[in-house]
Amino acid sequence: MIRLPERKARSETRNAIRRTPLLLDRARQVERLAARPVDVLVVGGGVTGCYAALDAATRGLTVALVERDDFASGTSSKSSKMVHGGLRYIEQGNLPLVRRSLLERQRFRRNAPHLVHRLPFVFPVLTQDGVFDPKTAKAFEGLLWTYDLAGGWRIGRLHQKLTVPEVLTRAPKLRSDRLKGGLLYYDSRTDDARLTLTIARTAAHFGATVLNGAACTGLIREDGRVRGATVEVDGRPIEVRAGVVVNATGVWSDTVDALSDPAHEPSVRPAKGVHIVVPWTRLPIDGTVTVPVPGRARRATCTRWGDVVVVGTTDTDYDGPLDEVLCTKEEMEYLLDGANTAFDADLTPADVVGSIAGLRPLVGAKDGKAGATLDMSRDHRVTTDAQGMVTVTGGKLTTSRHMGELVVDEALGVLGRKAACRTAKLPLLGGAGYDAEATAATGGTGAHLGERYGTEARFVAALFAEDPDLAEPLVEGAPYLRAEVVYAARCELARSVDDVLSRRTRMRLFARDLSVQAAPEVGRLLRRELGLPGDEVARQVEEYVSGIDREKTVLMEGLS
């Protein structure tokens, strides 16, 4: 058995509370990566790879986590941001996945209460052309009882029926001519990118080397086994020796599997999902409202997120380039059509203030025999190939902790070692001791920082004393502070303007045009913190702005 050697380490495993900020110096992480072999090398910095790294580190293994781009830059920053059991999986007959998801949802709510928040879901019942009519609503209520009994009750609320006035209180612009009432139940939502980053930082807290901008370019073989990988960091090749390599690269996993086994048959079927963002003033709702999309089997969800509403999602096969996935004009119009059919909102493309498109790494055939992606299972798969490399595919954000546990179980089998999982009750950084109600009551900057950093918000606020200008917003009209950029550079391994605006603050999604205005100030702060050359900062700002222009062009004019 592997044991953490000191009582202090065991205590920190329970509490995960830091008295000083966890500084993550990129140069130091690179040197650690180059200097020592590790027990486990995780390739892929999405939510599953990060949780695998955290799980392994807390079992006493030496760990390195490498990510080609940035933490959560793939699927894990482009999800529906729901931590949920999945009502649709009950409809598909996959009750075990629902039970597991609801258990993991509760663990997330306990371990990361600053990042995972309870969210009400409303299903309007219409006389016709709705998600449910009165007859099918009765059957659906039975499904909700199943959901509650399968673990939904852990959230502290059971589902309930709503009258027409109660539905309209939560969604005043909902078309009421055919409205007969509604059904309400509760799930959770999260900022998926910040959640993933926090998991990675917690892994670093427990001794893992974590590094973004580190691309796996090849595997090291010895005696027919995979014993590490060649990683390129800032143009420098580094050989990382490892007892076992974990492939957690999501939709790119077939590429890495082929490095281990050239005869590998592709097994991942990418499914595209898109979301658009509109101002809350144009679509005032409380929580999430689920609405039908005319002529389509999938429902659309409209979810309030501060002063905006996120509308999504699609679920379609995708065979384009994996490294540039954008919301198209047709997909935007599809979602706007769904919202406008359900609400008296008259939304137009001009109302769209942000968009996001990502790929789900579903496990299944690519030849069309597996049916529609919407009907495919969200179950995960963990395998070990003949060369000893462990690969994890499929799954969903809600079950990422459990997937990480299964990955490390598999890796320990390759290593011939045993150690008990510790993450089920392990708070993530910022989660231990966090009081959501007290934080919300502070309002203003306190609430903003608390809901993003939890108890570690004090480290961000402490920067105000260092430089009072850091307490100012990045740009007028947005809540994000200059101090958050400094903290991102010092403690969150942010390397670029895009890292900060797309994933550390989420301005690119929630306030796209404001993020363009903020880009030069972000560049200035990063230059000061990271010592970047002026021409490099100018390049980053220009690249960010051109990326936004490309995104808007595809959205408004179609693909070119």
XYZ file of C-alpha atoms in Angstrom:
560
model
C 0.000 0.000 0.000
C 1.118 3.582 -0.676
C 0.764 5.882 2.338
C 1.179 9.610 2.724
C 4.064 9.796 5.180
C 3.004 12.620 7.532
C -0.055 13.399 9.629
C 0.036 16.961 8.255
C -0.365 15.630 4.721
C -3.367 13.566 5.824
C -4.915 16.619 7.460
C -4.393 18.712 4.324
C -5.991 15.955 2.265
C -9.151 16.439 4.323
C -9.112 20.226 4.297
C -7.200 21.402 1.203
C -6.884 24.849 2.791
C -3.895 27.029 2.021
C -2.657 29.863 4.191
C -0.643 31.359 1.340
C -1.452 31.439 -2.385
C -0.290 28.487 -4.477
C 2.195 30.139 -6.832
C 2.678 28.237 -10.077
C 5.799 29.429 -11.842
C 5.933 28.100 -15.393
C 9.743 27.849 -15.511
C 9.688 25.865 -12.273
C 7.061 23.485 -13.641
C 9.136 22.934 -16.793
C 12.236 22.123 -14.777
C 10.301 19.704 -12.577
C 8.982 17.999 -15.700
C 12.497 17.598 -17.108
C 14.236 16.671 -13.866
C 12.502 13.555 -12.655
C 10.686 10.434 -13.799
C 7.158 10.000 -12.527
C 4.864 7.140 -11.683
C 2.026 8.527 -13.825
C 2.160 10.868 -16.822
C -1.283 12.192 -17.787
C -1.570 13.560 -21.330
C -4.532 15.914 -21.662
C -5.601 18.771 -19.392
C -9.363 18.500 -19.687
C -11.538 17.807 -16.664
C -10.967 14.029 -16.754
C -7.198 14.278 -17.145
C -6.999 16.835 -14.338
C -9.037 14.666 -12.004
C -6.882 11.646 -12.869
C -3.799 13.677 -11.953
C -5.372 14.806 -8.678
C -6.503 11.291 -7.809
C -3.047 9.854 -8.475
C -1.270 12.593 -6.508
C -3.500 12.119 -3.464
C -2.784 8.372 -3.505
C 0.914 9.143 -3.042
C 2.046 8.649 -6.640
C 4.411 11.039 -8.405
C 2.489 12.692 -11.216
C 2.958 14.946 -14.228
C 0.081 16.412 -16.227
C 0.780 17.919 -19.648
C -1.649 19.794 -21.884
C -0.879 20.816 -25.462
C -2.830 24.079 -25.352
C -4.433 25.275 -22.115
C -6.342 23.565 -19.325
C -9.951 23.028 -20.462
C -9.233 24.557 -23.884
C -11.020 21.665 -25.596
C -14.366 20.165 -24.642
C -14.064 21.031 -20.953
C -14.621 24.773 -21.463
C -17.348 24.286 -24.058
C -19.857 22.056 -22.308
C -23.418 22.895 -21.298
C -21.908 23.689 -17.871
C -24.377 21.386 -16.168
C -23.474 19.144 -13.259
C -26.499 16.904 -13.462
C -27.907 13.419 -13.375
C -29.387 13.608 -16.858
C -33.132 13.122 -17.189
C -32.600 12.060 -20.784
C -30.577 9.057 -19.627
C -33.592 7.772 -17.680
C -35.628 8.093 -20.870
C -32.902 6.044 -22.594
C -33.112 3.399 -19.856
C -29.628 4.105 -18.453
C -30.569 4.348 -14.771
C -27.100 3.272 -13.501
C -25.531 6.315 -15.222
C -28.157 8.559 -13.619
C -27.519 7.137 -10.144
C -23.758 7.556 -10.526
C -24.150 11.072 -11.940
C -26.407 12.205 -9.106
C -23.967 10.832 -6.529
C -21.093 12.650 -8.226
C -23.191 15.809 -8.502
C -23.534 15.836 -4.723
C -19.805 15.261 -4.278
C -19.072 18.228 -6.520
C -21.505 20.374 -4.530
C -19.740 19.400 -1.317
C -16.145 19.541 -2.601
C -16.468 22.676 -4.767
C -19.402 24.675 -3.356
C -17.949 27.927 -4.726
C -18.059 26.593 -8.284
C -21.054 24.219 -8.389
C -24.391 25.902 -7.680
C -27.935 24.618 -7.386
C -30.029 25.485 -10.446
C -33.828 25.313 -10.889
C -35.098 23.762 -14.139
C -38.568 24.599 -15.464
C -40.421 22.496 -18.036
C -43.462 24.429 -19.349
C -46.492 22.253 -20.098
C -48.319 23.377 -23.260
C -51.568 22.232 -24.810
C -49.699 21.554 -28.065
C -46.285 21.873 -29.715
C -44.431 21.889 -26.400
C -41.848 19.627 -24.820
C -44.845 18.194 -22.934
C -48.582 18.366 -23.290
C -50.783 17.641 -20.227
C -50.969 13.924 -21.021
C -47.253 13.320 -21.485
C -46.522 15.634 -18.532
C -48.148 13.077 -16.232
C -45.795 10.398 -17.514
C -42.849 12.772 -17.229
C -43.703 13.497 -13.610
C -43.282 9.793 -12.951
C -39.826 10.086 -14.489
C -39.089 12.997 -12.132
C -40.065 10.834 -9.163
C -37.597 8.235 -10.419
C -34.980 10.977 -10.687
C -35.630 12.150 -7.134
C -35.454 8.611 -5.752
C -32.295 7.802 -7.766
C -30.436 10.549 -5.934
C -31.972 13.849 -6.970
C -33.197 14.291 -3.385
C -29.612 14.929 -2.264
C -29.818 18.482 -3.599
C -32.331 19.317 -0.866
C -35.369 19.869 -3.076
C -37.880 17.535 -4.728
C -39.618 18.279 -8.000
C -42.956 20.090 -7.949
C -45.816 21.174 -10.177
C -46.153 24.832 -11.117
C -49.261 26.821 -11.931
C -49.347 29.128 -14.937
C -48.617 32.228 -12.796
C -45.705 30.413 -11.111
C -44.222 29.526 -14.490
C -44.591 33.099 -15.728
C -42.944 34.431 -12.575
C -39.832 32.507 -13.567
C -40.163 33.241 -17.302
C -42.344 36.321 -17.878
C -41.832 36.407 -21.653
C -42.878 32.786 -22.145
C -45.772 32.621 -24.603
C -48.799 31.929 -22.420
C -51.573 31.277 -24.956
C -51.030 27.493 -24.790
C -49.462 27.318 -21.326
C -51.139 24.925 -18.873
C -48.584 24.938 -16.067
C -45.151 23.488 -15.563
C -42.827 21.128 -13.767
C -39.845 22.218 -11.665
C -36.847 20.226 -10.497
C -33.278 21.035 -9.460
C -29.824 20.239 -10.795
C -26.551 22.192 -10.755
C -24.374 24.304 -13.006
C -20.686 25.232 -12.999
C -18.125 27.354 -14.775
C -16.550 24.336 -16.465
C -13.237 25.998 -17.336
C -12.640 27.345 -13.825
C -13.666 24.002 -12.337
C -11.124 22.182 -14.517
C -8.417 24.709 -13.670
C -9.167 24.370 -9.960
C -8.837 20.591 -10.158
C -5.453 20.992 -11.870
C -4.301 23.493 -9.230
C -5.451 21.152 -6.449
C -3.363 18.401 -8.047
C -0.380 20.785 -7.942
C -1.151 21.482 -4.275
C -0.663 17.762 -3.653
C 2.638 17.639 -5.516
C 1.752 17.010 -9.162
C 3.670 18.821 -11.895
C 1.052 20.517 -14.084
C 1.912 22.285 -17.307
C -0.014 23.794 -20.206
C 1.582 24.593 -23.564
C 3.228 21.161 -23.399
C 2.501 18.968 -26.420
C 3.022 15.215 -26.467
C 4.894 14.571 -29.728
C 5.765 10.914 -29.275
C 5.896 8.001 -26.856
C 8.981 6.399 -25.294
C 9.108 2.627 -25.603
C 11.217 0.121 -23.750
C 10.888 -3.651 -24.180
C 7.636 -3.260 -26.071
C 6.034 -1.108 -23.376
C 5.176 2.604 -23.239
C 7.488 4.110 -20.633
C 6.953 7.816 -21.081
C 6.561 10.492 -23.715
C 8.426 13.191 -25.551
C 6.900 16.547 -24.680
C 7.629 19.791 -26.506
C 7.518 22.896 -24.313
C 8.217 26.305 -25.881
C 10.275 24.651 -28.635
C 12.228 22.511 -26.157
C 11.849 18.703 -26.385
C 11.712 16.969 -22.997
C 11.749 13.232 -22.401
C 9.397 12.399 -19.542
C 9.912 8.905 -18.164
C 6.874 7.351 -16.518
C 5.748 4.047 -15.074
C 2.457 4.453 -16.923
C 1.118 6.954 -19.457
C -2.552 7.976 -19.384
C -4.190 9.189 -22.584
C -6.945 11.626 -21.534
C -7.048 13.747 -24.684
C -10.777 13.485 -25.440
C -11.611 13.823 -29.132
C -7.869 13.599 -29.908
C -7.449 10.250 -28.095
C -7.381 8.174 -31.284
C -4.305 10.142 -32.417
C -2.427 9.412 -29.193
C -3.591 5.775 -29.181
C -2.125 5.407 -32.679
C 1.270 6.536 -31.339
C 1.185 3.509 -29.055
C -0.386 1.092 -31.532
C -0.166 1.995 -35.263
C -2.905 -0.552 -35.928
C -5.332 1.189 -33.581
C -8.862 1.474 -34.971
C -10.550 4.847 -34.302
C -13.202 4.553 -31.591
C -14.180 8.162 -30.828
C -17.110 9.729 -32.612
C -17.064 13.537 -32.164
C -20.458 15.141 -31.600
C -20.729 18.894 -31.964
C -22.585 21.035 -29.473
C -23.000 24.813 -29.671
C -24.330 27.519 -27.366
C -25.121 31.164 -27.944
C -25.362 33.946 -25.361
C -27.934 36.758 -25.310
C -28.548 39.581 -22.797
C -30.796 38.701 -19.851
C -32.759 41.878 -20.492
C -33.841 40.385 -23.833
C -34.742 37.009 -22.326
C -35.504 37.473 -18.612
C -35.687 34.096 -16.866
C -34.821 32.603 -13.501
C -32.670 29.467 -13.637
C -33.125 27.219 -16.664
C -36.186 26.945 -18.882
C -36.406 23.972 -21.245
C -38.223 24.623 -24.508
C -38.953 22.708 -27.727
C -37.228 23.432 -31.009
C -39.703 23.249 -33.904
C -39.254 20.128 -36.018
C -36.383 18.774 -33.922
C -36.173 15.973 -31.362
C -33.778 17.783 -29.068
C -34.930 20.284 -26.474
C -33.208 23.609 -26.018
C -32.267 25.017 -22.646
C -32.103 28.693 -21.742
C -30.017 29.283 -18.616
C -29.484 32.546 -16.787
C -25.839 33.337 -16.036
C -25.659 36.716 -14.324
C -26.732 39.378 -16.803
C -26.783 37.006 -19.796
C -28.649 33.864 -20.857
C -26.934 30.848 -22.411
C -29.048 29.081 -25.051
C -28.084 25.583 -26.178
C -27.392 22.998 -27.334
C -27.090 21.080 -30.581
C -25.961 17.466 -30.884
C -24.732 16.507 -34.350
C -22.017 14.435 -35.988
C -18.847 16.349 -36.782
C -16.114 15.524 -39.283
C -14.305 18.862 -39.603
C -10.976 20.004 -38.126
C -10.725 19.287 -34.397
C -8.660 22.370 -33.619
C -11.128 25.006 -34.864
C -14.753 24.370 -34.008
C -17.066 27.360 -34.400
C -20.764 28.024 -34.078
C -22.183 28.475 -37.559
C -24.899 30.813 -38.784
C -27.277 27.872 -39.269
C -26.701 26.610 -35.712
C -27.244 30.086 -34.272
C -30.499 30.456 -36.212
C -31.617 27.017 -35.008
C -31.222 28.077 -31.374
C -32.744 31.517 -31.926
C -35.730 29.862 -33.621
C -36.266 27.639 -30.588
C -36.076 30.574 -28.182
C -38.348 32.792 -30.282
C -40.947 30.053 -30.670
C -41.190 29.623 -26.902
C -40.713 33.237 -25.814
C -42.146 36.556 -26.954
C -38.602 37.877 -27.300
C -38.023 38.501 -31.025
C -34.328 37.679 -30.686
C -32.151 38.404 -33.715
C -28.505 37.673 -34.558
C -27.701 41.194 -33.364
C -28.645 40.104 -29.834
C -25.980 37.389 -29.729
C -23.128 38.636 -27.523
C -21.146 35.397 -27.442
C -21.006 31.846 -28.750
C -19.141 28.643 -28.128
C -18.779 25.334 -29.957
C -17.235 22.129 -28.686
C -16.960 18.422 -29.399
C -18.135 15.601 -27.167
C -15.820 12.551 -27.356
C -18.516 9.891 -27.684
C -17.466 6.262 -27.878
C -18.963 4.681 -30.990
C -18.679 3.896 -34.666
C -18.135 6.678 -37.199
C -19.849 4.827 -40.032
C -23.376 5.880 -39.108
C -24.351 2.489 -37.701
C -24.440 3.775 -34.136
C -27.438 6.018 -34.822
C -27.800 9.702 -33.972
C -25.273 11.177 -31.563
C -28.189 12.384 -29.416
C -29.110 8.750 -28.724
C -25.570 7.566 -27.989
C -24.530 6.658 -24.472
C -22.552 9.117 -22.352
C -20.899 6.204 -20.546
C -17.118 6.255 -20.274
C -14.562 3.626 -21.199
C -11.181 2.975 -19.577
C -8.811 0.548 -21.334
C -5.182 -0.546 -21.251
C -3.543 -1.472 -24.543
C -0.933 -4.162 -25.121
C 1.842 -1.606 -24.603
C 0.564 -0.655 -21.150
C -0.891 2.760 -22.001
C -4.173 3.595 -20.272
C -6.822 5.458 -22.295
C -10.032 7.050 -21.040
C -12.765 8.103 -23.463
C -16.403 9.141 -23.329
C -18.151 10.163 -20.150
C -19.273 13.609 -19.094
C -18.214 16.443 -16.827
C -20.432 15.322 -13.941
C -18.730 11.931 -13.652
C -15.158 13.201 -14.170
C -14.083 12.533 -10.582
C -15.264 8.936 -10.813
C -13.579 8.552 -14.199
C -10.327 9.838 -12.715
C -10.639 7.256 -9.935
C -11.142 4.417 -12.434
C -8.201 5.650 -14.525
C -5.862 5.572 -11.534
C -7.175 2.138 -10.509
C -6.196 0.962 -13.987
C -2.817 2.695 -13.821
C -2.047 1.089 -10.472
C -2.780 -2.267 -12.058
C -0.143 -1.544 -14.701
C 2.300 -0.474 -11.984
C 1.495 -3.501 -9.836
C 0.657 -1.313 -6.830
C -2.332 -0.574 -4.614
C -3.648 2.581 -2.969
C -7.098 3.761 -1.902
C -8.859 6.608 -3.673
C -9.089 9.809 -1.598
C -10.972 12.249 -3.836
C -14.608 11.406 -3.008
C -14.542 13.675 0.043
C -11.608 15.901 -0.917
C -12.418 19.631 -1.185
C -10.927 21.431 -4.153
C -8.889 24.560 -3.508
C -11.207 27.326 -2.368
C -13.975 24.920 -1.378
C -13.176 24.022 2.234
C -14.914 26.396 4.621
C -16.714 28.287 1.863
C -20.082 29.766 2.880
C -22.175 30.456 -0.207
C -24.897 32.423 1.596
C -22.436 34.643 3.433
C -20.524 35.296 0.235
C -23.669 36.206 -1.708
C -24.685 38.571 1.077
C -21.490 40.605 0.686
C -22.511 41.638 -2.838
C -20.265 43.537 -5.244
C -16.594 42.608 -5.499
C -16.771 40.202 -2.545
C -19.512 38.093 -4.115
C -17.873 38.234 -7.550
C -14.525 36.965 -6.263
C -16.058 34.474 -3.849
C -18.099 32.724 -6.517
C -14.985 32.347 -8.678
C -12.218 31.617 -6.171
C -14.034 30.511 -3.011
C -12.004 30.987 0.152
C -8.975 31.801 -2.017
C -10.646 35.081 -3.005
C -8.665 36.623 -0.143
C -5.467 36.046 -2.112
C -6.867 37.985 -5.081
C -8.117 40.790 -2.830
C -4.732 40.964 -1.109
C -3.295 42.231 -4.397
C -5.233 45.492 -3.928
C -2.817 46.476 -1.163
C 0.144 45.771 -3.436
C -1.245 48.068 -6.126
C -4.590 49.897 -5.642
C -5.040 50.077 -9.414
C -5.534 46.299 -9.417
C -8.915 46.806 -7.723
C -10.175 48.526 -10.892
C -12.148 46.646 -13.575
C -10.372 45.545 -16.737
C -12.897 47.511 -18.746
C -15.936 49.562 -17.841
C -19.102 47.477 -17.833
C -17.499 44.161 -16.802
C -16.971 42.831 -13.245
C -13.540 41.311 -13.901
C -10.688 43.043 -12.103
C -7.100 43.749 -13.070
C -6.075 41.769 -9.993
C -7.587 38.659 -11.571
C -5.137 38.898 -14.473
C -2.201 39.200 -12.076
C -3.490 36.241 -10.063
C -3.997 34.238 -13.266
C -0.351 34.866 -14.253
C 1.094 34.086 -10.827
C -1.137 31.265 -9.650
C -3.069 29.839 -12.625
C -0.394 29.357 -15.302
C -2.016 31.847 -17.692
C 0.410 32.451 -20.569
C -1.577 34.547 -23.006
C -4.349 37.062 -23.549
C -6.563 34.232 -24.793
C -5.889 32.121 -21.670
C -7.157 34.979 -19.509
C -10.131 36.141 -21.549
C -11.372 32.758 -22.787
C -10.919 30.555 -19.714
C -9.751 32.460 -16.589
C -12.463 35.147 -16.809
C -14.847 33.738 -19.513
C -15.266 37.212 -21.020
C -14.969 35.778 -24.523
C -18.154 33.786 -23.983
C -20.210 36.124 -21.818
C -19.097 39.549 -23.100
C -17.340 39.041 -26.425
C -17.113 42.686 -27.533
C -16.048 43.905 -24.097
C -13.319 41.265 -24.117
C -11.869 42.863 -27.261
C -11.739 46.195 -25.437
C -10.067 44.499 -22.461
C -7.421 42.655 -24.523
C -4.773 45.441 -24.547
C -5.012 45.908 -20.758
C -4.726 42.141 -20.232
C -1.641 42.163 -22.465
C -0.105 45.028 -20.490
C -0.576 43.225 -17.174
C 0.759 39.929 -18.543
C 3.810 41.716 -19.946
C 4.542 43.128 -16.506
C 3.986 39.829 -14.688
C 5.591 37.401 -17.134
C 8.257 39.618 -18.643
C 6.895 39.141 -22.149
C 8.480 41.169 -24.981
C 6.373 43.997 -26.335
C 6.092 42.453 -29.782
C 4.871 39.181 -28.258
C 2.132 41.000 -26.352
C 1.117 42.858 -29.526
C 0.977 39.539 -31.389
C -1.217 37.974 -28.701
C -3.654 40.895 -28.716
C -3.844 40.890 -32.511
C -4.340 37.122 -32.588
C -7.113 37.338 -30.002
C -8.956 40.112 -31.842
C -8.646 38.324 -35.195
C -10.015 35.158 -33.582
C -13.069 37.089 -32.406
C -13.497 38.568 -35.881
C -13.354 35.090 -37.398
C -15.897 33.799 -34.883
C -18.314 36.641 -35.647
C -17.855 36.300 -39.403
C -18.716 32.596 -39.359
C -21.655 33.296 -37.057
C -23.156 36.115 -39.109
C -22.138 35.312 -42.676
C -21.555 31.568 -42.736
C -18.463 29.464 -43.304
C -15.879 30.664 -45.801
